C-alpha positions as YAML, in Angstrom:
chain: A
units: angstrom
residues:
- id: 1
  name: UNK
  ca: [21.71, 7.97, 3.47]
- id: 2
  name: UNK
  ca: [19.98, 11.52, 3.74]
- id: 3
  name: UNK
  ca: [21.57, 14.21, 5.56]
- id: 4
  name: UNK
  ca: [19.41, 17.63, 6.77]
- id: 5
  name: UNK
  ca: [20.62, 20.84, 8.48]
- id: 6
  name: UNK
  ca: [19.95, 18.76, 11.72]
- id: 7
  name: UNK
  ca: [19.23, 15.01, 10.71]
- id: 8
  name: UNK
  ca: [21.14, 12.39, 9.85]
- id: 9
  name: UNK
  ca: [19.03, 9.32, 8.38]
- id: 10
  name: UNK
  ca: [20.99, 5.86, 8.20]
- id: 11
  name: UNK
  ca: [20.92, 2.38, 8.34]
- id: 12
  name: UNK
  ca: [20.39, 0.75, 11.23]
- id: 13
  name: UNK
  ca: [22.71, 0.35, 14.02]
- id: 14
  name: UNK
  ca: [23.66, -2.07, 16.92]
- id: 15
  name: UNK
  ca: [23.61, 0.94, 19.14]
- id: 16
  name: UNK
  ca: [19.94, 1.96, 18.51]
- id: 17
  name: UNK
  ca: [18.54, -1.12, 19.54]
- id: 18
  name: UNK
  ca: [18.11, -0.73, 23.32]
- id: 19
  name: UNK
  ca: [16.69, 3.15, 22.71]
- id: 20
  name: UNK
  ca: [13.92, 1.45, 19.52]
- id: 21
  name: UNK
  ca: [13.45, -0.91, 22.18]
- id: 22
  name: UNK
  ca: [12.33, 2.10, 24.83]
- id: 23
  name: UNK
  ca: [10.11, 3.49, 22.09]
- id: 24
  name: UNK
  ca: [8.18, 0.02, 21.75]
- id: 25
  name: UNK
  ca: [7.43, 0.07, 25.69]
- id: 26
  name: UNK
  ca: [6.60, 3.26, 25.93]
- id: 27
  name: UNK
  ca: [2.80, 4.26, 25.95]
- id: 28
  name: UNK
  ca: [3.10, 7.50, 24.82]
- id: 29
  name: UNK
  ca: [4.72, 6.25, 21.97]
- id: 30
  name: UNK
  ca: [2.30, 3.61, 20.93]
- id: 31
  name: UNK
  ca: [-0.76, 5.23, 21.96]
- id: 32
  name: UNK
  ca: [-2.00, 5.32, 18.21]
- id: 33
  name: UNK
  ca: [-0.85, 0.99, 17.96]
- id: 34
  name: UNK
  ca: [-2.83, -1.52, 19.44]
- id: 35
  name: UNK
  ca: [-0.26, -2.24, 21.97]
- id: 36
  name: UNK
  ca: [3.01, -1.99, 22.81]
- id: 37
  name: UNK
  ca: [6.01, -3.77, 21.49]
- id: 38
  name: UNK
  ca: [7.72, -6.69, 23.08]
- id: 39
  name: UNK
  ca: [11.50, -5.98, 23.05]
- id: 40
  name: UNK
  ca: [11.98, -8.91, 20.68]
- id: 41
  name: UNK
  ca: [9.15, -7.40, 18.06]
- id: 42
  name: UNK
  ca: [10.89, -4.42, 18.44]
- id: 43
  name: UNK
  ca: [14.54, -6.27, 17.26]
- id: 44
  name: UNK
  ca: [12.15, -8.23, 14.61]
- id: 45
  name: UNK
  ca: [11.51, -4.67, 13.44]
- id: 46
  name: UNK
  ca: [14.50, -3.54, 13.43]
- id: 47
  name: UNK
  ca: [16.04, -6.77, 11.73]
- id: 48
  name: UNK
  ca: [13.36, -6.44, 9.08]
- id: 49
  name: UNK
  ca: [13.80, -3.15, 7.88]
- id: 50
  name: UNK
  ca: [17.07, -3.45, 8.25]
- id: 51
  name: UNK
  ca: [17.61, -5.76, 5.69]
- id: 52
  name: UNK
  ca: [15.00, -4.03, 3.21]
- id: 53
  name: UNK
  ca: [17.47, -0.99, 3.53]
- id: 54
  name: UNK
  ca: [20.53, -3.01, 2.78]
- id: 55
  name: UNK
  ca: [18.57, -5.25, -0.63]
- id: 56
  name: UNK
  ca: [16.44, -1.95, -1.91]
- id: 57
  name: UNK
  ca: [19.22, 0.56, -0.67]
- id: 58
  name: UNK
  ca: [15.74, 3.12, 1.09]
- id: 59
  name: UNK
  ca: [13.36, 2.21, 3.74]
- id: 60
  name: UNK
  ca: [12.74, 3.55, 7.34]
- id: 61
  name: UNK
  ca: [16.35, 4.37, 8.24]
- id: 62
  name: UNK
  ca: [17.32, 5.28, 11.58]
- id: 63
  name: UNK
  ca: [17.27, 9.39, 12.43]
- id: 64
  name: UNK
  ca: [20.41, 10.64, 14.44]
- id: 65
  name: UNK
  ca: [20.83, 13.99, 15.56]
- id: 66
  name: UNK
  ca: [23.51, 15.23, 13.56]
- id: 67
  name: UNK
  ca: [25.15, 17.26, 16.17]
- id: 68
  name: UNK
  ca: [25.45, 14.56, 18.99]
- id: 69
  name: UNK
  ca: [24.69, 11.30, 16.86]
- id: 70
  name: UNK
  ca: [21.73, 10.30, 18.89]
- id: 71
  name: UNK
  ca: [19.69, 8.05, 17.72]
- id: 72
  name: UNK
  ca: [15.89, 9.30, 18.00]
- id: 73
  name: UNK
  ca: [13.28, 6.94, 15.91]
- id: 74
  name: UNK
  ca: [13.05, 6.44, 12.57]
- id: 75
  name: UNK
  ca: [11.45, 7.94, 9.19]
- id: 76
  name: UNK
  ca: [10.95, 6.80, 5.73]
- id: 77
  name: UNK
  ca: [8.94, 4.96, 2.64]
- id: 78
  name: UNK
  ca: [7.97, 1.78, 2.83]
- id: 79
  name: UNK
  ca: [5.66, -0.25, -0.37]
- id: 80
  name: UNK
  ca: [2.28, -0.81, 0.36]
- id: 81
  name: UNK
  ca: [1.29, -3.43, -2.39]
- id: 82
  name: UNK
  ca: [-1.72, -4.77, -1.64]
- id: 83
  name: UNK
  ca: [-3.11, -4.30, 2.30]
- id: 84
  name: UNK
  ca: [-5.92, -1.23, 1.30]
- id: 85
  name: UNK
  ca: [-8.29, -0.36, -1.49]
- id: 86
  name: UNK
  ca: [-5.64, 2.67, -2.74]
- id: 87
  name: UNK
  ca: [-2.90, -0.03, -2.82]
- id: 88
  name: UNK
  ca: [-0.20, -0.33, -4.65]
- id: 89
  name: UNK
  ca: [1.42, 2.62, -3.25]
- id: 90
  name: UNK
  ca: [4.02, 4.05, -1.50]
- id: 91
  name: UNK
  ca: [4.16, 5.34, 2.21]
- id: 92
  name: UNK
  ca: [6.08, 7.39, 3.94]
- id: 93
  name: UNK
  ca: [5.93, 6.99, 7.89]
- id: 94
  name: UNK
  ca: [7.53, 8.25, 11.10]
- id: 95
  name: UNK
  ca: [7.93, 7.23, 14.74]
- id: 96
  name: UNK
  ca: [10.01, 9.36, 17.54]
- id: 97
  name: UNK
  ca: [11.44, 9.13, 20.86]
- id: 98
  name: UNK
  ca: [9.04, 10.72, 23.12]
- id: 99
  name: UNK
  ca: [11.57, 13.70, 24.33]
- id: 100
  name: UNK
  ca: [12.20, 14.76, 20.43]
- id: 101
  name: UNK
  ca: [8.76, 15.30, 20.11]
- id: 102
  name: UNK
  ca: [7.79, 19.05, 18.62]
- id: 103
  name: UNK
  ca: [10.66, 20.13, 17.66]
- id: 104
  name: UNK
  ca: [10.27, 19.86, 14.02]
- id: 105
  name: UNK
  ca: [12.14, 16.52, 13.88]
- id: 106
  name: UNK
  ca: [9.63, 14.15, 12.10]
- id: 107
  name: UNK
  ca: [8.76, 17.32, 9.83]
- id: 108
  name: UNK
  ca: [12.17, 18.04, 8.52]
- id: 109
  name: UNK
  ca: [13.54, 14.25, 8.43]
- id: 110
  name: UNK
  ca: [10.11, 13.47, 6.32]
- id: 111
  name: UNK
  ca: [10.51, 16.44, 4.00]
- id: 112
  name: UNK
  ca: [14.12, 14.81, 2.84]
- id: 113
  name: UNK
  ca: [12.23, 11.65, 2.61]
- id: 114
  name: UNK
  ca: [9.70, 13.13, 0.15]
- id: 115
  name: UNK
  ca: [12.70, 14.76, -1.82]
- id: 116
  name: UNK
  ca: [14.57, 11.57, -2.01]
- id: 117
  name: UNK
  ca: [11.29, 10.23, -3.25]
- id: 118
  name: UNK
  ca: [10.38, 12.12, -5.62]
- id: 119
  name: UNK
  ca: [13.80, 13.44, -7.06]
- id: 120
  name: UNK
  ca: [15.82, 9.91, -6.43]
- id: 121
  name: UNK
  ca: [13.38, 7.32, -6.93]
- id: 122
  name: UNK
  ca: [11.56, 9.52, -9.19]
- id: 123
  name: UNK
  ca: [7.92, 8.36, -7.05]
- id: 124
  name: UNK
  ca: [4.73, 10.19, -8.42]
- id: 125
  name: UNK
  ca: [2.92, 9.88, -5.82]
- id: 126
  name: UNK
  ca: [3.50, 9.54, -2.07]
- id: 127
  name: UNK
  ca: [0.64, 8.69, 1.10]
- id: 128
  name: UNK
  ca: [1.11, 8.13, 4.36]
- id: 129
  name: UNK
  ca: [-2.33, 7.33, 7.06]
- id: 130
  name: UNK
  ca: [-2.69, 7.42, 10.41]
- id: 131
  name: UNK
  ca: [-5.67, 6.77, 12.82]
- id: 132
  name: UNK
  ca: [-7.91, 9.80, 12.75]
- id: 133
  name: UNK
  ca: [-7.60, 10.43, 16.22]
- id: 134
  name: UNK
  ca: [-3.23, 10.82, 15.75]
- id: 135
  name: UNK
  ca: [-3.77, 14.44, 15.18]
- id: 136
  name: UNK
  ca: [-0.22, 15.26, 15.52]
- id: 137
  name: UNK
  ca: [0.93, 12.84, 12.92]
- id: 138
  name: UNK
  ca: [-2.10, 14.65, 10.32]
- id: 139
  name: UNK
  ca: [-0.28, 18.07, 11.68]
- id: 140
  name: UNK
  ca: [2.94, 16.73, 10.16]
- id: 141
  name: UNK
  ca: [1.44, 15.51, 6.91]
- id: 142
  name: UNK
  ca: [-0.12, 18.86, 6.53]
- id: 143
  name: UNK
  ca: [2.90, 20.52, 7.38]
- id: 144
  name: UNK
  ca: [4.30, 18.50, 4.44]
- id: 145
  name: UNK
  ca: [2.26, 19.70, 1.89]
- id: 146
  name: UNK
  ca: [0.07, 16.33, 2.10]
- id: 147
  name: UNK
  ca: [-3.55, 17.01, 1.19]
- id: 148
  name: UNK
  ca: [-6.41, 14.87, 2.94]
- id: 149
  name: UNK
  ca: [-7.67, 12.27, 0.21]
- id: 150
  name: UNK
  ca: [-9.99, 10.35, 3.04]
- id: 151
  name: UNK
  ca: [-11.25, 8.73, 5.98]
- id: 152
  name: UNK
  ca: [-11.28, 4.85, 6.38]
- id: 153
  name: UNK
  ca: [-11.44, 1.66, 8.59]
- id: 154
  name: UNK
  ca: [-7.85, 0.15, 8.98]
- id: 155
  name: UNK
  ca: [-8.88, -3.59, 7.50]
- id: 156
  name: UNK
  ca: [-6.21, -4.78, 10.26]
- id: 157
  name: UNK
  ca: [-8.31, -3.30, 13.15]
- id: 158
  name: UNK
  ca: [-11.89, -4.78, 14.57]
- id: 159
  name: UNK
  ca: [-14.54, -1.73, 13.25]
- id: 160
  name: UNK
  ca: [-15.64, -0.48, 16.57]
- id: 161
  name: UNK
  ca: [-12.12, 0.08, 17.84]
- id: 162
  name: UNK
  ca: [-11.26, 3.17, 18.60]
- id: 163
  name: UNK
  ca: [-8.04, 3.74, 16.57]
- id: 164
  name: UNK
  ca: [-9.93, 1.40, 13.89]
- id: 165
  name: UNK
  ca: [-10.85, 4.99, 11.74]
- id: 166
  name: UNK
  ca: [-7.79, 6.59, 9.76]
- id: 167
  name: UNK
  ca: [-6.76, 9.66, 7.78]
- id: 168
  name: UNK
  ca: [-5.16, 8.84, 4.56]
- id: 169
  name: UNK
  ca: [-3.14, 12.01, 2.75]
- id: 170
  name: UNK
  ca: [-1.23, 12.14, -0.45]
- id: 171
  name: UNK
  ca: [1.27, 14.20, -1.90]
- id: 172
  name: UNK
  ca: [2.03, 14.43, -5.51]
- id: 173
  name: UNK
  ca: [5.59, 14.95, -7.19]
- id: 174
  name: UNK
  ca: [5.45, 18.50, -7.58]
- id: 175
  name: UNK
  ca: [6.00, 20.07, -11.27]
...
């Protein structure tokens, strides 16, 4: 799908299930989630975006590292029609394998995401959120060019939970 000096991101494959399926047990990983995944909501992932990539031909496709085809999480857009008061919209979102972690990974992959949508699907706008306390996730939005719009409580999260407050940033198509 999108190729960058050291990404590859792709559909889906059978050979990044048991790896996504790592990522979904692993705490580090979900410490910003409410919980881990099961292995099976993990493949229910998987099998859902999955066939969003193959109908709408975009989605969160699969990263690889381009010089040892590795599979390491995934990045990309997905609609956001109605869940928030700043719905309809489009977000962009990430989630890595622990050990790829700051290296610049989720920042380049996301930065060909943007491009593709603003240049391919010709997007005007483009937001992604995260719970306030996910500061590197805000570092990468930042990094991105993403400018901080608000705070807000996630409707899908009880109020007094901790990860219940969120960052929401935006990025416009640039001119």
């Amino acid at each position: 799908m999108i190729e960058t000096e050291r990404l590859i991101l792709r559909q889906w494959q059978a050979r990044d299930h048991a790896t996504f399926i790592k990522m979904g047990l692993d705490p580090d990983v979900m410490k910003y989630f409410l919980r881990c995944l099961t292995p099976e909501e993990s493949l229910n992932f998987v099998d859902s975006v999955t066939s969003f990539i193959d109908k709408n031909g975009w989605g969160f496709g699969a990263i690889e590292l381009k010089q040892m085809h590795e599979f390491i999480g995934f990045i990309g857009l997905r609609s956001q029609p109605t869940q928030f008061d700043f719905s309809p919209c489009m977000e962009i979102a990430w989630r890595l394998a622990k050990q790829f972690w700051q290296k610049g990974y989720a920042t380049e992959g996301a930065q060909a995401v943007l491009d593709y949508a603003f240049n391919t699907l010709k997007l005007n706008e483009v937001i992604s959120f995260t719970a306030s306390v996910n500061t590197p996730s805000e570092t990468v939005m930042k990094k991105l060019g993403m400018h901080k719009v608000k705070e807000f409580n996630h409707s899908q999260l009880p109020a007094n939970h901790v990860l219940a407050r969120h960052v929401l940033y935006e990025k416009y198509k640039p001119i």
